[in-house]
Amino acid sequence: MPNYEGSLDAVFHALADRTRRELVERLIRGPLSVSQLARPLEMSLPAVMQHLQVLEACGLVRSEKTGRVRTCHIEPDGLRMAEEWTGRQRTEWEHRLDRLGDRLSEQEPAERGPAAEQGSTS
């Protein structure tokens, strides 16, 4: 996937905004019209549309227009890409911390130094 990194950057950029995260959270529960999405927000309809355009551009949301109503849907593949990336990072850090824990448990208390000994006697 040649554009993977650029797409991932766009997804995280889009999710960096609190309003866009709120829109995504609401759309996860099911499709909503733009007016339904805008109703609880304290901003104009054009401002909500701009946020939705960012979410659509990065592939997190898709919309369709039927008559005068534009309905938005979550796009699971966009979320999945971010989830997979964060999952890989979490797995790597868990492995690193496990190796560190194994290394520390292998050391004798004297090898850890005086600070470790003082901590164990208090």
Tab-separated table of C-alpha atoms in Angstrom:
chain	number	residue	atom	x	y	z
A	1	MET	CA	0.000	0.000	0.000
A	2	PRO	CA	2.071	2.956	-1.240
A	3	ASN	CA	-0.039	5.716	0.339
A	4	TYR	CA	-0.352	3.989	3.740
A	5	GLU	CA	1.775	6.466	5.697
A	6	GLY	CA	0.096	9.501	4.164
A	7	SER	CA	-3.326	8.032	4.896
A	8	LEU	CA	-2.333	7.227	8.452
A	9	ASP	CA	-1.059	10.783	8.935
A	10	ALA	CA	-4.375	12.134	7.644
A	11	VAL	CA	-6.364	9.847	9.979
A	12	PHE	CA	-4.403	10.923	13.054
A	13	HIS	CA	-4.614	14.569	11.983
A	14	ALA	CA	-8.383	14.238	11.679
A	15	LEU	CA	-8.683	12.498	15.049
A	16	ALA	CA	-6.523	15.139	16.737
A	17	ASP	CA	-9.536	17.445	16.812
A	18	ARG	CA	-12.035	16.934	19.655
A	19	THR	CA	-15.063	17.842	17.515
A	20	ARG	CA	-14.106	15.339	14.825
A	21	ARG	CA	-13.560	12.624	17.450
A	22	GLU	CA	-17.046	13.374	18.784
A	23	LEU	CA	-18.514	13.086	15.284
A	24	VAL	CA	-16.756	9.744	14.773
A	25	GLU	CA	-17.977	8.454	18.152
A	26	ARG	CA	-21.552	9.340	17.261
A	27	LEU	CA	-21.312	7.799	13.804
A	28	ILE	CA	-19.976	4.541	15.244
A	29	ARG	CA	-23.447	4.084	16.779
A	30	GLY	CA	-25.068	4.422	13.346
A	31	PRO	CA	-25.566	6.682	10.331
A	32	LEU	CA	-26.770	10.242	10.931
A	33	SER	CA	-27.710	13.163	8.756
A	34	VAL	CA	-25.492	16.224	8.810
A	35	SER	CA	-28.220	18.187	10.604
A	36	GLN	CA	-28.466	15.457	13.278
A	37	LEU	CA	-24.699	15.558	13.708
A	38	ALA	CA	-24.704	19.355	13.958
A	39	ARG	CA	-27.627	19.661	16.381
A	40	PRO	CA	-25.756	19.180	19.697
A	41	LEU	CA	-22.677	21.136	18.594
A	42	GLU	CA	-22.279	24.825	19.297
A	43	MET	CA	-21.142	25.719	15.805
A	44	SER	CA	-22.624	26.581	12.448
A	45	LEU	CA	-23.685	23.980	9.921
A	46	PRO	CA	-20.895	25.089	7.511
A	47	ALA	CA	-18.327	24.536	10.294
A	48	VAL	CA	-19.670	21.016	10.888
A	49	MET	CA	-19.479	20.391	7.141
A	50	GLN	CA	-15.808	21.392	7.156
A	51	HIS	CA	-15.092	18.872	9.925
A	52	LEU	CA	-16.951	16.197	7.971
A	53	GLN	CA	-14.947	17.016	4.840
A	54	VAL	CA	-11.718	16.371	6.782
A	55	LEU	CA	-13.114	13.052	8.038
A	56	GLU	CA	-14.192	12.070	4.524
A	57	ALA	CA	-10.869	13.087	2.956
A	58	CYS	CA	-8.925	10.730	5.227
A	59	GLY	CA	-11.378	7.854	4.789
A	60	LEU	CA	-12.954	7.769	8.252
A	61	VAL	CA	-16.419	8.832	7.090
A	62	ARG	CA	-18.404	8.559	3.883
A	63	SER	CA	-21.583	10.376	3.017
A	64	GLU	CA	-24.389	10.035	0.543
A	65	LYS	CA	-27.014	12.496	-0.511
A	66	THR	CA	-30.627	11.482	-1.001
A	67	GLY	CA	-32.744	14.433	-2.046
A	68	ARG	CA	-31.822	17.263	0.303
A	69	VAL	CA	-30.492	15.039	3.095
A	70	ARG	CA	-26.819	14.136	3.363
A	71	THR	CA	-26.309	11.066	5.551
A	72	CYS	CA	-22.913	10.196	7.019
A	73	HIS	CA	-21.610	6.716	7.791
A	74	ILE	CA	-18.482	5.548	9.574
A	75	GLU	CA	-15.899	3.900	7.317
A	76	PRO	CA	-14.466	0.984	9.352
A	77	ASP	CA	-11.338	0.549	7.197
A	78	GLY	CA	-10.058	3.999	8.150
A	79	LEU	CA	-10.446	3.261	11.839
A	80	ARG	CA	-8.967	-0.213	11.377
A	81	MET	CA	-5.794	1.250	9.868
A	82	ALA	CA	-5.234	3.475	12.933
A	83	GLU	CA	-6.112	0.606	15.277
A	84	GLU	CA	-3.612	-1.718	13.595
A	85	TRP	CA	-0.847	0.870	13.836
A	86	THR	CA	-1.466	1.557	17.534
A	87	GLY	CA	-1.723	-2.202	18.147
A	88	ARG	CA	1.716	-2.762	16.603
A	89	GLN	CA	3.194	0.001	18.761
A	90	ARG	CA	1.578	-1.429	21.903
A	91	THR	CA	2.855	-4.929	21.082
A	92	GLU	CA	6.402	-3.660	20.523
A	93	TRP	CA	6.436	-1.783	23.824
A	94	GLU	CA	4.960	-4.744	25.693
A	95	HIS	CA	7.787	-6.936	24.330
A	96	ARG	CA	10.374	-4.356	25.342
A	97	LEU	CA	8.958	-4.049	28.842
A	98	ASP	CA	8.769	-7.848	29.180
A	99	ARG	CA	12.448	-8.137	28.193
A	100	LEU	CA	13.344	-5.396	30.669
A	101	GLY	CA	11.387	-7.178	33.399
A	102	ASP	CA	13.116	-10.472	32.591
A	103	ARG	CA	16.514	-8.778	32.677
A	104	LEU	CA	15.819	-7.100	36.007
A	105	SER	CA	14.534	-10.308	37.575
A	106	GLU	CA	17.708	-12.126	36.461
A	107	GLN	CA	19.947	-9.645	38.265
A	108	GLU	CA	21.032	-10.291	41.830
A	109	PRO	CA	20.119	-7.512	44.303
A	110	ALA	CA	23.821	-6.583	44.605
A	111	GLU	CA	24.008	-6.041	40.839
A	112	ARG	CA	21.192	-3.529	40.990
A	113	GLY	CA	23.221	-1.188	43.144
A	114	PRO	CA	22.768	0.482	46.524
A	115	ALA	CA	19.614	2.364	45.504
A	116	ALA	CA	17.792	-0.903	44.810
A	117	GLU	CA	18.903	-2.354	48.128
A	118	GLN	CA	17.738	0.752	50.021
A	119	GLY	CA	14.368	0.565	48.309
A	120	SER	CA	13.895	-3.079	49.300
A	121	THR	CA	14.673	-2.477	53.008
A	122	SER	CA	12.327	0.473	53.478
